[in-house]
Amino acid sequence: MINVALLSKWHVHAEDYARQAENSEDLTIRLVWDEDSERGQKWAEELGVPFERDLEAVLSNPDIDAVIVSTPTNLHAEVILVAAQHKKHIFTEKVLAFSSKEVNAIFAAVEEANVQLMVSLPRLTESYYLYAQEVVDKGLLGKLTTVRCRLAHNGAVSTDEHPKGWLPEHFFNREQCGGGALIDLGAHPIYLTNRLAGDVEAVTARLQNTQSDEVDDNAVVIVEYKSGALGIIETGFLSAGSPFQLELYGTEGALLIEDDQIRIKGVHEDKKSWMEPKELPASLPMPMEQWIRVIEDGAVPAITNKDVFQLTLINQAAALSTKEGRRVELTEIK
């Protein structure tokens, strides 16, 4: 059994991770810590476990094997580095850190401590992504030329019940979040597009502050890949009813995914009509389950350090592109 401490309820997915831990036969929640003591105390009471105000006391506790980190993103590097130094396994919300330098420091600390780090990139486990990857790998679209991925919701749209939108107010705090829609919700289109198109060469972005003074709430990023493919990443907090869309275009066909509908057309199929796949690959274990299997069995996770590193790298490049109004080559990011 892996004894875990929950570190903060700041992120909207913190409760999801706690639920996954509670439902796991391999994890037991033993403690809660939160940078907001009042919030943490309440959460601990709801979960029926002790609350600890002192992070050092949590991490030095020999009964704690691992931590689940849902702190503000600006605390990730600090908290995760200390957790690694105390030889605790780490599961964390994306993004891992704000800069590639911080990401590399975390990777080095985790390797030195010989602990397992998992960043929650759940859409890499989904059957639709696995099918898209299979289509690309088999060359069913010919040479991949364009990937478009859109994920947006209405979290910043004002309603009578939520005048500032249903997202927590702190999701619009630049200091804590490091950004807005792109760094949070846009992470999913970024890591999906990266996986499908390969190594990144350059980024051109527009991060729009439509309603928020501090962070972007609507964003588009064009990614140039070394393969020659273009990635078009769209995200935002201002779109009611926006479906998830993943589109792949190649010299010999196209694959369109919109929510649960999947269609493919190509020279390897009937060129005149769209076909629906008869069967999709089985989904992979969710990130938390992969993390458990790495800790207990030494399994190789499907979510890699490269996925995690490139996610931060593109966010850095997109922020610089918007700030300076230009195309940014990845070699510029230090």
Short mmCIF file of C-alpha atoms in Angstrom, two decimals:
data_model
loop_
_atom_site.label_atom_id
_atom_site.label_comp_id
_atom_site.label_asym_id
_atom_site.label_seq_id
_atom_site.Cartn_x
_atom_site.Cartn_y
_atom_site.Cartn_z
CA MET A 1 0.00 0.00 0.00
CA ILE A 2 1.26 3.47 -0.93
CA ASN A 3 0.53 6.10 1.72
CA VAL A 4 -0.08 9.51 0.18
CA ALA A 5 -0.42 13.10 1.34
CA LEU A 6 -2.59 15.51 -0.61
CA LEU A 7 -0.77 18.80 -1.13
CA SER A 8 -3.35 21.57 -1.67
CA LYS A 9 -6.88 21.78 -2.99
CA TRP A 10 -6.08 24.84 -5.12
CA HIS A 11 -6.59 23.26 -8.53
CA VAL A 12 -10.07 22.34 -9.79
CA HIS A 13 -8.89 18.75 -10.34
CA ALA A 14 -7.70 18.25 -6.74
CA GLU A 15 -10.96 16.59 -5.74
CA ASP A 16 -10.76 14.31 -8.79
CA TYR A 17 -7.32 13.13 -7.75
CA ALA A 18 -8.47 12.58 -4.17
CA ARG A 19 -11.40 10.52 -5.49
CA GLN A 20 -9.08 8.44 -7.68
CA ALA A 21 -6.82 7.82 -4.69
CA GLU A 22 -9.76 6.83 -2.51
CA ASN A 23 -10.99 4.42 -5.17
CA SER A 24 -7.58 2.84 -5.67
CA GLU A 25 -6.69 -0.44 -4.00
CA ASP A 26 -3.05 0.65 -3.92
CA LEU A 27 -3.28 4.15 -2.40
CA THR A 28 -4.32 5.39 1.02
CA ILE A 29 -4.76 9.09 1.82
CA ARG A 30 -3.07 9.75 5.17
CA LEU A 31 -2.66 13.54 5.39
CA VAL A 32 -3.70 16.85 3.86
CA TRP A 33 -1.58 19.97 3.60
CA ASP A 34 -2.66 23.22 1.98
CA GLU A 35 -1.05 26.63 1.63
CA ASP A 36 -4.51 27.91 2.62
CA SER A 37 -4.91 26.42 6.10
CA GLU A 38 -8.64 27.06 6.34
CA ARG A 39 -9.32 25.33 3.04
CA GLY A 40 -7.00 22.46 3.90
CA GLN A 41 -8.51 21.90 7.32
CA LYS A 42 -11.99 21.72 5.85
CA TRP A 43 -10.87 19.28 3.15
CA ALA A 44 -9.13 17.06 5.68
CA GLU A 45 -12.30 16.92 7.76
CA GLU A 46 -14.32 15.95 4.68
CA LEU A 47 -11.85 13.16 3.91
CA GLY A 48 -11.58 12.02 7.53
CA VAL A 49 -7.80 12.43 7.74
CA PRO A 50 -5.49 14.76 9.73
CA PHE A 51 -4.52 18.20 8.48
CA GLU A 52 -0.89 19.26 8.80
CA ARG A 53 0.00 22.97 8.56
CA ASP A 54 3.74 22.39 8.21
CA LEU A 55 4.84 21.08 4.80
CA GLU A 56 8.20 20.01 6.18
CA ALA A 57 6.42 17.87 8.78
CA VAL A 58 4.44 16.17 6.01
CA LEU A 59 7.48 15.46 3.85
CA SER A 60 9.69 14.30 6.72
CA ASN A 61 7.01 11.88 7.93
CA PRO A 62 8.41 8.37 7.30
CA ASP A 63 4.88 6.97 6.94
CA ILE A 64 4.24 9.08 3.82
CA ASP A 65 5.45 7.41 0.63
CA ALA A 66 4.10 9.80 -1.99
CA VAL A 67 2.39 13.14 -2.60
CA ILE A 68 -0.32 14.37 -4.95
CA VAL A 69 0.40 18.00 -5.81
CA SER A 70 -2.47 20.34 -6.71
CA THR A 71 -0.92 23.59 -5.50
CA PRO A 72 -0.89 26.87 -7.40
CA THR A 73 1.36 26.32 -10.40
CA ASN A 74 3.88 28.89 -9.15
CA LEU A 75 4.53 26.63 -6.14
CA HIS A 76 5.11 23.46 -8.19
CA ALA A 77 8.87 23.75 -8.52
CA GLU A 78 9.39 24.61 -4.85
CA VAL A 79 7.07 21.91 -3.49
CA ILE A 80 8.09 19.17 -5.91
CA LEU A 81 11.82 19.74 -5.43
CA VAL A 82 11.45 19.48 -1.66
CA ALA A 83 9.27 16.38 -2.00
CA ALA A 84 11.93 14.75 -4.18
CA GLN A 85 14.64 15.64 -1.67
CA HIS A 86 12.57 13.80 0.96
CA LYS A 87 12.35 10.82 -1.43
CA LYS A 88 8.60 10.99 -1.93
CA HIS A 89 7.03 9.81 -5.17
CA ILE A 90 5.19 12.68 -6.90
CA PHE A 91 1.95 12.94 -8.87
CA THR A 92 1.16 16.45 -10.05
CA GLU A 93 -1.26 18.54 -12.07
CA LYS A 94 0.02 20.09 -15.32
CA VAL A 95 2.03 22.09 -16.15
CA LEU A 96 5.04 20.79 -14.24
CA ALA A 97 6.70 24.22 -14.06
CA PHE A 98 6.79 27.60 -15.80
CA SER A 99 10.23 27.29 -17.40
CA SER A 100 12.28 24.62 -19.10
CA LYS A 101 15.08 25.38 -16.60
CA GLU A 102 12.76 24.54 -13.68
CA VAL A 103 11.53 21.40 -15.45
CA ASN A 104 15.09 20.16 -15.93
CA ALA A 105 15.89 20.89 -12.28
CA ILE A 106 12.88 18.80 -11.21
CA PHE A 107 13.87 15.94 -13.54
CA ALA A 108 17.39 15.97 -12.08
CA ALA A 109 16.12 15.99 -8.48
CA VAL A 110 13.69 13.14 -9.15
CA GLU A 111 16.42 11.06 -10.80
CA GLU A 112 18.88 11.69 -7.99
CA ALA A 113 16.27 10.73 -5.37
CA ASN A 114 15.21 7.65 -7.37
CA VAL A 115 11.53 8.50 -7.01
CA GLN A 116 8.74 8.38 -9.59
CA LEU A 117 7.21 11.54 -11.05
CA MET A 118 3.95 11.56 -12.99
CA VAL A 119 2.30 14.64 -14.55
CA SER A 120 -1.39 14.29 -15.31
CA LEU A 121 -1.73 14.34 -19.12
CA PRO A 122 -4.85 12.16 -19.30
CA ARG A 123 -5.83 12.55 -22.95
CA LEU A 124 -2.74 10.57 -23.97
CA THR A 125 -4.52 7.54 -22.52
CA GLU A 126 -7.76 7.96 -24.50
CA SER A 127 -8.75 5.55 -27.27
CA TYR A 128 -9.38 8.35 -29.81
CA TYR A 129 -5.80 9.62 -29.41
CA LEU A 130 -4.40 6.09 -29.64
CA TYR A 131 -6.37 5.58 -32.85
CA ALA A 132 -5.08 8.86 -34.28
CA GLN A 133 -1.52 7.88 -33.43
CA GLU A 134 -2.03 4.49 -35.05
CA VAL A 135 -3.34 6.16 -38.21
CA VAL A 136 -0.27 8.43 -38.36
CA ASP A 137 2.19 5.64 -37.59
CA LYS A 138 0.73 3.42 -40.33
CA GLY A 139 0.89 6.26 -42.85
CA LEU A 140 -2.83 6.04 -43.61
CA LEU A 141 -2.96 9.80 -44.23
CA GLY A 142 0.23 9.89 -46.24
CA LYS A 143 2.62 12.60 -45.07
CA LEU A 144 1.08 14.45 -42.12
CA THR A 145 0.79 18.13 -43.01
CA THR A 146 -1.55 19.69 -40.43
CA VAL A 147 -2.91 18.92 -36.97
CA ARG A 148 -5.67 21.12 -35.54
CA CYS A 149 -6.80 20.60 -31.97
CA ARG A 150 -9.39 22.67 -30.10
CA LEU A 151 -10.48 22.43 -26.48
CA ALA A 152 -12.45 25.31 -24.97
CA HIS A 153 -15.22 25.94 -22.46
CA ASN A 154 -17.22 28.81 -20.96
CA GLY A 155 -15.45 29.03 -17.58
CA ALA A 156 -15.01 32.81 -17.82
CA VAL A 157 -18.46 33.60 -19.23
CA SER A 158 -20.56 35.70 -16.88
CA THR A 159 -23.91 34.36 -15.66
CA ASP A 160 -26.36 35.44 -12.97
CA GLU A 161 -25.09 32.67 -10.72
CA HIS A 162 -21.41 33.27 -11.52
CA PRO A 163 -20.83 36.91 -12.58
CA LYS A 164 -17.13 36.20 -13.29
CA GLY A 165 -17.67 32.70 -14.66
CA TRP A 166 -17.65 29.33 -12.95
CA LEU A 167 -13.87 28.95 -12.79
CA PRO A 168 -12.33 29.82 -9.40
CA GLU A 169 -11.24 33.43 -9.20
CA HIS A 170 -7.63 32.41 -8.62
CA PHE A 171 -7.51 30.87 -12.11
CA PHE A 172 -7.19 34.47 -13.35
CA ASN A 173 -4.25 35.28 -11.07
CA ARG A 174 -1.16 35.58 -13.27
CA GLU A 175 1.29 35.15 -10.40
CA GLN A 176 -0.23 31.84 -9.31
CA CYS A 177 -1.15 30.45 -12.73
CA GLY A 178 1.59 31.81 -14.95
CA GLY A 179 -1.04 32.45 -17.60
CA GLY A 180 -4.64 31.67 -18.36
CA ALA A 181 -6.48 29.49 -20.83
CA LEU A 182 -3.43 28.26 -22.74
CA ILE A 183 -1.32 27.12 -19.81
CA ASP A 184 -4.26 25.33 -18.20
CA LEU A 185 -6.91 24.09 -20.63
CA GLY A 186 -4.68 24.52 -23.65
CA ALA A 187 -2.21 22.04 -22.21
CA HIS A 188 -4.31 19.18 -23.60
CA PRO A 189 -4.25 20.31 -27.26
CA ILE A 190 -0.55 21.10 -26.88
CA TYR A 191 0.58 17.68 -25.70
CA LEU A 192 -1.75 15.85 -28.10
CA THR A 193 -0.52 17.84 -31.10
CA ASN A 194 3.11 17.42 -30.05
CA ARG A 195 2.73 13.65 -29.83
CA LEU A 196 1.18 13.40 -33.27
CA ALA A 197 3.46 15.84 -35.10
CA GLY A 198 6.83 15.31 -33.39
CA ASP A 199 9.65 17.68 -32.43
CA VAL A 200 8.88 21.41 -32.35
CA GLU A 201 10.81 24.01 -34.33
CA ALA A 202 8.97 27.31 -33.81
CA VAL A 203 5.85 28.89 -32.31
CA THR A 204 3.69 31.87 -33.25
CA ALA A 205 0.92 32.71 -30.78
CA ARG A 206 -1.81 35.14 -29.90
CA LEU A 207 -2.96 35.03 -26.29
CA GLN A 208 -5.99 37.28 -26.01
CA ASN A 209 -7.09 39.07 -22.83
CA THR A 210 -10.72 39.54 -23.77
CA GLN A 211 -12.35 39.84 -20.35
CA SER A 212 -9.47 39.29 -17.92
CA ASP A 213 -6.93 41.99 -17.17
CA GLU A 214 -4.27 39.54 -16.01
CA VAL A 215 -4.40 36.38 -18.12
CA ASP A 216 -5.41 35.13 -21.55
CA ASP A 217 -8.95 33.78 -21.86
CA ASN A 218 -8.82 33.02 -25.60
CA ALA A 219 -5.78 31.74 -27.46
CA VAL A 220 -4.50 30.40 -30.77
CA VAL A 221 -1.02 28.94 -31.29
CA ILE A 222 0.59 27.92 -34.57
CA VAL A 223 3.35 25.36 -34.06
CA GLU A 224 5.92 24.52 -36.74
CA TYR A 225 7.27 20.98 -36.44
CA LYS A 226 10.58 19.71 -37.75
CA SER A 227 8.64 17.16 -39.79
CA GLY A 228 7.21 20.03 -41.83
CA ALA A 229 3.76 19.68 -40.29
CA LEU A 230 1.86 22.62 -38.84
CA GLY A 231 -0.05 22.46 -35.57
CA ILE A 232 -3.01 24.75 -34.88
CA ILE A 233 -3.90 24.84 -31.20
CA GLU A 234 -7.07 26.61 -30.04
CA THR A 235 -8.34 27.07 -26.52
CA GLY A 236 -10.28 29.49 -24.37
CA PHE A 237 -12.59 30.13 -21.45
CA LEU A 238 -15.22 31.98 -23.50
CA SER A 239 -16.83 29.28 -25.67
CA ALA A 240 -20.24 27.89 -24.76
CA GLY A 241 -20.98 24.49 -26.28
CA SER A 242 -17.60 24.20 -28.01
CA PRO A 243 -16.89 20.54 -28.91
CA PHE A 244 -13.49 18.93 -28.51
CA GLN A 245 -11.97 18.69 -31.99
CA LEU A 246 -8.87 16.88 -33.23
CA GLU A 247 -8.26 17.05 -36.98
CA LEU A 248 -5.39 15.45 -38.89
CA TYR A 249 -4.68 16.22 -42.54
CA GLY A 250 -2.16 14.54 -44.79
CA THR A 251 -1.21 14.19 -48.43
CA GLU A 252 -3.41 11.09 -48.78
CA GLY A 253 -6.28 11.57 -46.37
CA ALA A 254 -7.87 13.17 -43.32
CA LEU A 255 -9.01 12.12 -39.85
CA LEU A 256 -11.71 14.13 -38.06
CA ILE A 257 -12.53 13.64 -34.38
CA GLU A 258 -15.31 15.70 -32.79
CA ASP A 259 -16.24 14.58 -29.30
CA ASP A 260 -17.32 10.94 -29.78
CA GLN A 261 -17.58 11.05 -33.59
CA ILE A 262 -14.56 9.76 -35.54
CA ARG A 263 -14.32 9.78 -39.34
CA ILE A 264 -11.47 8.96 -41.71
CA LYS A 265 -11.06 9.36 -45.46
CA GLY A 266 -8.01 8.37 -47.44
CA VAL A 267 -6.54 6.55 -50.40
CA HIS A 268 -6.30 3.41 -48.28
CA GLU A 269 -10.07 3.49 -47.79
CA ASP A 270 -12.96 4.46 -50.07
CA LYS A 271 -11.76 7.89 -51.24
CA LYS A 272 -15.28 9.11 -51.99
CA SER A 273 -16.79 8.71 -48.54
CA TRP A 274 -15.97 9.07 -44.89
CA MET A 275 -15.51 5.85 -42.93
CA GLU A 276 -16.04 5.30 -39.22
CA PRO A 277 -13.54 2.96 -37.54
CA LYS A 278 -15.13 -0.33 -36.55
CA GLU A 279 -13.02 -0.66 -33.44
CA LEU A 280 -10.79 1.66 -31.44
CA PRO A 281 -7.71 0.70 -29.43
CA ALA A 282 -8.32 0.02 -25.76
CA SER A 283 -7.67 3.01 -23.53
CA LEU A 284 -4.48 3.01 -21.49
CA PRO A 285 -4.50 3.24 -17.69
CA MET A 286 -5.10 6.75 -16.39
CA PRO A 287 -2.02 8.73 -15.28
CA MET A 288 -2.50 7.94 -11.59
CA GLU A 289 -2.74 4.21 -12.31
CA GLN A 290 0.38 4.43 -14.48
CA TRP A 291 2.16 6.18 -11.60
CA ILE A 292 1.18 3.39 -9.23
CA ARG A 293 2.39 0.70 -11.62
CA VAL A 294 5.75 2.46 -12.05
CA ILE A 295 6.19 2.67 -8.26
CA GLU A 296 5.12 -0.88 -7.51
CA ASP A 297 6.17 -2.84 -10.60
CA GLY A 298 8.73 -0.68 -12.39
CA ALA A 299 6.43 -0.45 -15.44
CA VAL A 300 7.35 1.96 -18.22
CA PRO A 301 4.78 4.81 -18.30
CA ALA A 302 3.15 5.93 -21.54
CA ILE A 303 3.44 9.57 -20.42
CA THR A 304 7.05 10.64 -20.85
CA ASN A 305 9.43 13.38 -19.72
CA LYS A 306 9.49 14.60 -23.31
CA ASP A 307 5.71 15.15 -23.21
CA VAL A 308 6.10 17.12 -19.99
CA PHE A 309 9.12 19.15 -21.14
CA GLN A 310 7.63 20.18 -24.51
CA LEU A 311 4.41 21.27 -22.80
CA THR A 312 6.28 23.85 -20.75
CA LEU A 313 8.50 24.78 -23.69
CA ILE A 314 5.56 25.66 -25.96
CA ASN A 315 3.89 27.69 -23.22
CA GLN A 316 7.12 29.66 -22.77
CA ALA A 317 7.47 30.24 -26.50
CA ALA A 318 3.79 31.23 -26.88
CA ALA A 319 4.06 33.80 -24.08
CA LEU A 320 7.20 35.28 -25.66
CA SER A 321 5.61 35.29 -29.12
CA THR A 322 2.60 37.22 -27.83
CA LYS A 323 4.72 39.64 -25.82
CA GLU A 324 7.04 40.49 -28.71
CA GLY A 325 4.59 39.93 -31.59
CA ARG A 326 6.80 37.53 -33.53
CA ARG A 327 7.68 33.96 -34.41
CA VAL A 328 9.79 32.29 -31.73
CA GLU A 329 12.21 29.48 -32.46
CA LEU A 330 12.49 26.86 -29.73
CA THR A 331 16.28 27.27 -29.67
CA GLU A 332 15.71 30.72 -28.14
CA ILE A 333 14.10 29.28 -25.00
CA LYS A 334 16.57 28.72 -22.19
#
